[in-house]
């Protein structure tokens, strides 16, 4: 069984186990909209809008390609997230796990020729990258002042320029809700 198949099966199993344990994850102070910074892949501005107690829409605007294979790039990322209770809750914070489907659109000036460790090959031309994403993350929601710190790993499968190239992005960030 390939690594990609195992990864997809693992994510599906985790999602099925956690579905009944939804979390009241929305920060208790501040409003439903948060904005902040994200570091990693991508690096830039992040936002999140809570559409209920356990579902949110997040977005990231920033630079992609921390491996220095791509320069002069910009990406737009949007994800629909479901939050699940991890059992770690206190009066000052809660720590839900989240996952959900998403997409990425990255435009870059590619000056790299060759292939990376996942078999993604670059031809040295400018490209548009369109991909499906499945963010898996852990949020640390501060209930006393309406902030959120998060860390996430994001398996990504490209659709354009070539179908089914697999990559894993990772990032950490902070948002303040108002």
CSV table of C-alpha atoms in Angstrom, one decimal, residues 9-98:
chain,number,residue,atom,x,y,z
A,9,UNK,CA,-6.9,6.2,5.3
A,10,UNK,CA,-5.4,7.5,8.6
A,11,UNK,CA,-7.0,10.9,8.1
A,12,UNK,CA,-10.4,9.3,7.4
A,13,UNK,CA,-10.1,7.0,10.4
A,14,UNK,CA,-9.3,10.0,12.7
A,15,UNK,CA,-12.3,12.0,11.2
A,16,UNK,CA,-14.7,9.1,11.8
A,17,UNK,CA,-13.6,8.6,15.4
A,18,UNK,CA,-14.0,12.2,16.3
A,19,UNK,CA,-17.2,13.1,14.5
A,20,UNK,CA,-19.5,12.6,17.5
A,21,UNK,CA,-17.2,14.6,19.8
A,22,UNK,CA,-17.8,18.1,18.4
A,23,UNK,CA,-16.4,21.0,20.3
A,24,UNK,CA,-17.8,24.3,21.4
A,25,UNK,CA,-14.6,25.8,20.0
A,26,UNK,CA,-15.4,29.4,19.3
A,27,UNK,CA,-13.5,31.8,21.6
A,28,UNK,CA,-15.7,33.1,24.4
A,29,UNK,CA,-14.4,36.7,24.2
A,30,UNK,CA,-14.1,38.7,21.0
A,31,UNK,CA,-16.3,38.3,17.9
A,32,UNK,CA,-16.6,35.6,15.3
A,33,UNK,CA,-13.8,37.0,13.0
A,34,UNK,CA,-10.1,36.7,13.8
A,35,UNK,CA,-7.1,37.9,12.0
A,36,UNK,CA,-3.4,37.3,12.6
A,37,UNK,CA,-0.1,35.9,11.2
A,38,UNK,CA,0.9,32.5,9.9
A,39,UNK,CA,4.5,31.2,9.6
A,40,UNK,CA,5.6,28.2,7.5
A,41,UNK,CA,4.0,27.3,4.3
A,42,UNK,CA,2.4,29.7,3.7
A,43,UNK,CA,3.9,32.7,5.5
A,44,UNK,CA,1.6,35.8,5.7
A,45,UNK,CA,-1.8,36.9,6.9
A,46,UNK,CA,-4.4,34.5,8.2
A,47,UNK,CA,-8.1,35.0,9.1
A,48,UNK,CA,-10.9,32.8,10.4
A,49,UNK,CA,-14.6,33.3,10.6
A,50,UNK,CA,-16.7,31.1,13.0
A,51,UNK,CA,-20.0,30.0,11.4
A,52,UNK,CA,-21.1,28.1,14.5
A,53,UNK,CA,-19.7,26.7,17.7
A,54,UNK,CA,-17.7,24.0,15.8
A,55,UNK,CA,-17.4,25.1,12.2
A,56,UNK,CA,-15.3,27.9,10.7
A,57,UNK,CA,-14.0,29.2,7.4
A,58,UNK,CA,-10.3,30.1,7.4
A,59,UNK,CA,-8.1,31.8,4.9
A,60,UNK,CA,-4.4,32.5,4.4
A,61,UNK,CA,-2.8,35.1,2.1
A,62,UNK,CA,1.0,34.9,1.7
A,63,UNK,CA,4.2,33.5,0.3
A,64,UNK,CA,4.4,29.8,-0.5
A,65,UNK,CA,7.5,27.7,-1.0
A,66,UNK,CA,9.7,27.8,2.1
A,67,UNK,CA,12.1,25.3,0.5
A,68,UNK,CA,13.5,28.1,-1.7
A,69,UNK,CA,12.6,26.3,-4.9
A,70,UNK,CA,10.1,29.0,-5.9
A,71,UNK,CA,10.6,32.7,-5.7
A,72,UNK,CA,8.3,35.7,-6.2
A,73,UNK,CA,5.2,33.7,-5.3
A,74,UNK,CA,1.8,34.4,-3.7
A,75,UNK,CA,-0.9,32.1,-2.5
A,76,UNK,CA,-4.5,32.2,-1.5
A,77,UNK,CA,-5.7,29.4,0.7
A,78,UNK,CA,-9.3,28.7,1.9
A,79,UNK,CA,-10.5,25.9,4.2
A,80,UNK,CA,-13.8,24.8,5.8
A,81,UNK,CA,-12.9,23.5,9.2
A,82,UNK,CA,-14.7,21.2,11.6
A,83,UNK,CA,-13.5,21.4,15.3
A,84,UNK,CA,-13.5,18.4,17.6
A,85,UNK,CA,-13.2,18.3,21.4
A,86,UNK,CA,-9.9,16.8,22.6
A,87,UNK,CA,-11.0,16.8,26.3
A,88,UNK,CA,-8.4,19.5,27.1
A,89,UNK,CA,-10.6,22.4,28.5
A,90,UNK,CA,-10.0,24.9,31.3
A,91,UNK,CA,-11.5,28.2,32.3
A,92,UNK,CA,-8.8,30.1,30.4
A,93,UNK,CA,-8.5,28.0,27.3
A,94,UNK,CA,-9.7,25.1,25.2
A,95,UNK,CA,-7.7,23.0,22.7
A,96,UNK,CA,-9.8,21.5,19.9
A,97,UNK,CA,-8.5,19.4,17.1
A,98,UNK,CA,-9.6,20.5,13.6
